[in-house]
Coordinates of C-alpha atoms in Angstrom, one line a residue:
M1 CA 10.1 6.9 -17.8
E2 CA 7.4 6.8 -20.4
L3 CA 4.4 9.1 -19.8
L4 CA 1.3 7.1 -20.6
S5 CA -1.4 9.7 -19.8
S6 CA -1.8 13.1 -18.2
S7 CA -4.9 15.1 -17.3
K8 CA -5.7 18.1 -15.2
A9 CA -7.7 17.7 -12.0
F10 CA -8.5 20.2 -9.2
G11 CA -5.8 22.4 -10.6
G12 CA -3.1 19.7 -10.5
S13 CA -2.1 16.9 -12.8
Q14 CA -3.0 13.2 -12.7
R15 CA -0.4 11.2 -14.6
V16 CA 0.5 7.6 -15.3
Y17 CA 4.0 6.4 -16.1
R18 CA 5.7 3.2 -17.1
H19 CA 9.4 2.4 -16.6
D20 CA 11.7 -0.6 -16.7
S21 CA 12.2 -1.9 -13.2
V22 CA 15.4 -3.5 -12.0
A23 CA 13.8 -4.8 -8.8
C24 CA 11.0 -6.6 -10.5
A25 CA 12.8 -7.3 -13.8
C26 CA 10.0 -6.1 -15.9
P27 CA 8.2 -2.9 -16.9
M28 CA 6.2 -1.4 -14.1
T29 CA 3.4 1.2 -14.1
F30 CA 2.5 3.8 -11.5
A31 CA 0.1 6.7 -11.1
I32 CA 1.0 10.0 -9.5
Y33 CA -1.2 13.0 -8.7
L34 CA 0.7 16.3 -8.5
P35 CA -1.2 19.1 -6.8
H36 CA -1.0 22.7 -8.1
Q37 CA 1.2 23.6 -5.0
I38 CA 4.2 22.1 -6.8
E39 CA 4.4 25.5 -8.6
D40 CA 5.6 26.9 -5.3
G41 CA 8.1 24.2 -4.4
P42 CA 8.3 20.5 -3.3
V43 CA 5.2 19.0 -1.7
P44 CA 4.6 16.2 0.8
V45 CA 3.9 12.8 -0.7
L46 CA 1.5 10.1 0.3
W47 CA 1.9 6.5 -1.0
Y48 CA -1.3 4.5 -1.6
L49 CA -1.0 0.7 -1.9
S50 CA -3.9 -1.1 -3.5
G51 CA -5.3 -4.6 -2.7
L52 CA -5.6 -8.0 -4.3
T53 CA -6.5 -8.0 -8.1
C54 CA -5.9 -4.3 -8.4
T55 CA -3.5 -2.2 -10.5
H56 CA -2.5 1.4 -10.1
Q57 CA -5.8 2.3 -11.8
N58 CA -8.3 1.1 -9.2
A59 CA -7.6 3.9 -6.7
M60 CA -7.0 6.4 -9.5
D61 CA -10.4 5.8 -11.0
K62 CA -12.5 5.0 -7.8
G63 CA -10.5 6.3 -4.8
E64 CA -11.7 9.9 -5.1
Y65 CA -8.5 11.3 -3.6
R66 CA -7.7 14.2 -5.9
A67 CA -9.9 16.9 -4.3
A68 CA -8.5 16.2 -0.8
A69 CA -5.0 15.9 -2.1
A70 CA -5.3 19.3 -3.9
A71 CA -6.9 20.9 -0.8
N72 CA -4.0 19.8 1.4
G73 CA -1.2 20.2 -1.1
I74 CA -0.1 16.5 -1.1
A75 CA 1.1 14.4 -3.9
I76 CA -0.4 10.9 -4.2
I77 CA 1.5 7.9 -5.7
C78 CA -0.3 4.7 -6.6
P79 CA 2.1 1.9 -7.5
D80 CA 1.0 -1.4 -9.1
T81 CA 0.4 -4.4 -6.9
S82 CA 2.8 -6.9 -8.6
P83 CA 5.1 -7.4 -11.5
R84 CA 3.4 -8.3 -14.7
G85 CA 4.3 -9.7 -18.1
A86 CA 4.5 -12.9 -20.2
D87 CA 7.9 -13.8 -18.6
V88 CA 6.6 -13.3 -15.0
P89 CA 5.5 -16.5 -13.3
D90 CA 1.8 -16.4 -12.4
E91 CA -1.2 -18.5 -11.5
P92 CA -3.8 -17.0 -13.8
D93 CA -6.8 -18.8 -12.1
N94 CA -5.7 -17.8 -8.6
W95 CA -6.7 -14.2 -7.7
Q96 CA -4.9 -14.5 -4.3
F97 CA -1.4 -15.2 -5.8
G98 CA 0.8 -13.9 -8.6
S99 CA -0.4 -11.1 -10.8
G100 CA -2.2 -8.5 -8.8
A101 CA -1.1 -10.2 -5.5
G102 CA 2.5 -9.3 -4.7
F103 CA 1.7 -8.8 -1.0
Y104 CA 4.4 -6.1 -0.9
L105 CA 7.2 -8.6 0.0
D106 CA 10.4 -9.8 -1.5
A107 CA 10.0 -13.4 -2.6
T108 CA 12.9 -15.8 -1.8
Q109 CA 11.5 -18.9 -3.5
E110 CA 11.9 -19.9 -7.1
P111 CA 10.5 -19.2 -9.6
Y112 CA 9.2 -16.0 -7.9
A113 CA 12.4 -14.5 -6.4
R114 CA 13.5 -12.8 -9.6
N115 CA 10.3 -10.7 -10.2
Y116 CA 8.3 -10.6 -7.0
R117 CA 10.3 -8.0 -5.1
M118 CA 7.6 -5.4 -4.4
E119 CA 9.1 -4.3 -1.0
S120 CA 12.4 -3.4 -2.6
Y121 CA 10.6 -1.8 -5.6
I122 CA 8.5 0.5 -3.5
R123 CA 10.9 1.1 -0.7
D124 CA 14.0 1.7 -2.8
E125 CA 13.6 1.8 -6.6
L126 CA 10.3 3.7 -7.0
Q127 CA 11.3 6.0 -4.1
A128 CA 14.5 7.0 -6.0
L129 CA 12.8 7.4 -9.3
V130 CA 10.1 9.8 -8.0
T131 CA 12.7 11.7 -5.9
K132 CA 14.7 12.3 -9.1
N133 CA 11.8 13.3 -11.4
F134 CA 9.2 15.2 -9.3
P135 CA 9.2 18.1 -6.9
L136 CA 8.5 16.1 -3.8
D137 CA 9.5 16.7 -0.2
M138 CA 10.7 13.2 0.7
N139 CA 11.3 14.3 4.3
R140 CA 7.5 14.5 4.6
Q141 CA 6.1 11.1 3.5
G142 CA 3.1 9.1 4.6
I143 CA 1.7 5.8 3.5
F144 CA -1.7 4.1 3.4
G145 CA -3.5 1.4 1.6
H146 CA -6.5 -0.9 1.3
S147 CA -6.7 -4.6 2.2
M148 CA -3.5 -6.3 1.0
G149 CA -2.3 -2.7 0.5
G150 CA -3.2 -1.8 4.1
H151 CA -1.0 -4.8 5.2
G152 CA 1.8 -3.5 3.0
A153 CA 1.5 0.1 4.3
I154 CA 1.7 -0.9 7.9
T155 CA 4.6 -3.3 7.5
L156 CA 6.6 -0.8 5.5
A157 CA 6.0 1.9 8.1
L158 CA 7.0 -0.5 10.9
K159 CA 10.2 -1.6 9.2
N160 CA 11.3 1.9 8.1
P161 CA 11.2 4.1 11.1
G162 CA 11.6 7.7 10.4
R163 CA 10.7 7.4 6.7
Y164 CA 6.9 7.7 7.0
R165 CA 5.6 10.3 9.3
S166 CA 2.1 8.8 9.1
V167 CA 0.4 5.5 8.3
S168 CA -3.2 4.5 7.9
A169 CA -5.3 1.7 6.3
F170 CA -8.7 0.7 5.0
A171 CA -9.6 -2.9 6.0
P172 CA -6.0 -4.2 6.2
I173 CA -5.1 -7.8 6.4
T174 CA -3.7 -7.6 9.9
Q175 CA -2.2 -11.0 10.4
P176 CA -1.4 -12.4 6.9
S177 CA 0.7 -15.3 8.2
T178 CA -2.5 -17.0 9.5
A179 CA -5.2 -15.6 7.3
G180 CA -6.7 -18.0 4.8
W181 CA -6.2 -15.9 1.7
S182 CA -2.6 -14.9 2.4
R183 CA -1.0 -17.9 4.1
P184 CA -0.7 -19.9 0.9
A185 CA 0.9 -17.0 -0.9
F186 CA 3.4 -16.5 1.9
E187 CA 4.4 -20.2 1.6
K188 CA 4.9 -19.9 -2.2
Y189 CA 6.8 -16.6 -2.0
L190 CA 8.8 -17.2 1.2
G191 CA 9.0 -20.9 1.7
P192 CA 7.7 -23.2 4.5
N193 CA 9.8 -21.7 7.3
E194 CA 7.3 -19.5 9.0
T195 CA 10.0 -17.6 10.9
A196 CA 10.6 -15.7 7.6
W197 CA 6.9 -14.8 7.4
R198 CA 7.2 -12.6 10.6
N199 CA 8.9 -9.9 8.6
Y200 CA 5.7 -9.3 6.6
D201 CA 3.1 -9.6 9.3
S202 CA 2.0 -6.4 11.1
T203 CA 1.0 -8.0 14.4
L204 CA 4.2 -10.1 14.6
L205 CA 6.4 -7.2 13.6
I206 CA 4.9 -5.2 16.5
A207 CA 5.4 -8.2 18.8
D208 CA 9.0 -8.3 17.7
G209 CA 9.6 -4.7 18.8
H210 CA 8.9 -2.6 15.7
R211 CA 7.0 0.6 16.4
I212 CA 5.1 3.5 14.7
A213 CA 4.0 6.8 16.3
D214 CA 0.3 6.1 15.7
L215 CA -2.1 4.4 13.3
L216 CA -5.5 5.1 11.8
V217 CA -7.7 2.2 10.6
D218 CA -11.2 2.1 9.1
Q219 CA -13.0 -1.2 8.8
G220 CA -16.6 -1.9 7.4
T221 CA -18.8 -4.1 9.5
A222 CA -20.4 -5.6 6.4
D223 CA -17.1 -6.6 4.9
G224 CA -17.4 -10.2 3.7
F225 CA -13.7 -10.8 4.5
L226 CA -13.8 -9.4 8.0
E227 CA -13.7 -12.6 10.1
E228 CA -11.7 -14.8 7.9
G229 CA -9.1 -12.6 6.3
L230 CA -8.9 -9.1 8.0
R231 CA -9.5 -9.6 11.8
P232 CA -8.8 -6.0 13.0
Q233 CA -9.1 -7.2 16.6
L234 CA -5.7 -8.9 16.3
L235 CA -4.1 -5.6 15.3
E236 CA -6.0 -3.9 18.1
I237 CA -4.5 -6.4 20.6
A238 CA -1.0 -6.0 19.2
C239 CA -1.1 -2.2 19.4
A240 CA -2.6 -2.1 22.9
T241 CA 0.1 -4.5 24.1
A242 CA 2.9 -2.4 22.5
G243 CA 1.4 1.0 23.5
I244 CA 0.9 2.1 19.9
P245 CA -2.0 4.6 19.7
L246 CA -4.5 3.0 17.3
Q247 CA -7.7 4.8 16.1
L248 CA -9.8 1.9 14.8
T249 CA -13.3 2.8 13.6
M250 CA -15.8 0.1 12.7
R251 CA -18.0 1.6 10.0
E252 CA -21.5 0.3 10.3
G253 CA -22.9 -1.3 7.1
Y254 CA -19.8 -0.7 4.8
D255 CA -18.3 -3.5 2.8
H256 CA -14.8 -4.1 1.3
S257 CA -15.4 -2.2 -1.9
Y258 CA -14.2 1.2 -3.1
N259 CA -17.6 2.6 -2.1
F260 CA -16.2 2.2 1.4
V261 CA -12.7 3.4 0.6
S262 CA -13.8 6.5 -1.2
T263 CA -16.3 7.4 1.5
F264 CA -13.5 7.9 4.1
M265 CA -10.6 8.8 1.7
A266 CA -10.8 12.5 2.4
Q267 CA -10.8 11.9 6.2
H268 CA -7.6 9.8 5.9
I269 CA -5.9 12.4 3.7
A270 CA -6.7 15.1 6.2
W271 CA -5.4 12.9 9.0
H272 CA -2.1 12.5 7.1
A273 CA -2.0 16.2 6.3
E274 CA -2.0 17.0 10.0
R275 CA 1.3 15.0 10.2
L276 CA 2.8 16.0 6.9
V277 CA 1.9 19.6 6.1
A278 CA 2.3 21.4 9.3

């Protein structure tokens, strides 16, 4: 790993690293906040997955997570949202596909299958890398995210029972297989057979029998993507049908921006801490 930056914050350390990824076949960058409690031993870890157009830096600069992470003694990892580079296939004029829009899946269609393997990258490769290099208690992991990252967090938790003790989301894309801004990406990454899409759709994974202990979701009522892309009511129906406890809070007047995410960030981290720290 190459250390790109490091600075002290709330007694801990905010760092950014770059490494050569086998899963994505290109260099990848991630941010990690290590609270001061690492001086006493391994700490729980919380993965934060960002949304469309973002990198590791959006949450690091605008998410306002460090004070709450330090107060609760939790490390926060912010991966990038896609592979990047001159040799990585992309659609530069399409913000809903390619660079910044990996959708946390493993592509099966050419020319994307070689690089766009974000599920394997986060689940396997980056997991192994941080386990080896940082004092983290990998038996106490949680995961959360925003928008496309909320979709990724929920699907990863559903498909990896026992790995993540807690999962939450800000304005997640709840049914990406039918949402207008994700359906075209699914077809390009995964092909026209929609049966393969079910593996990356929270509502359909739940319908197919995947389960999590509980789920926290915040959604702004003034979110411009609410009806077309996010549709939390579909997740609410899926969880109710499956008996999954869902705490869905509609936040009056909040939009889709990091002003919304940062407002409720500390509450989400405290919710995770109840499941990770005790």
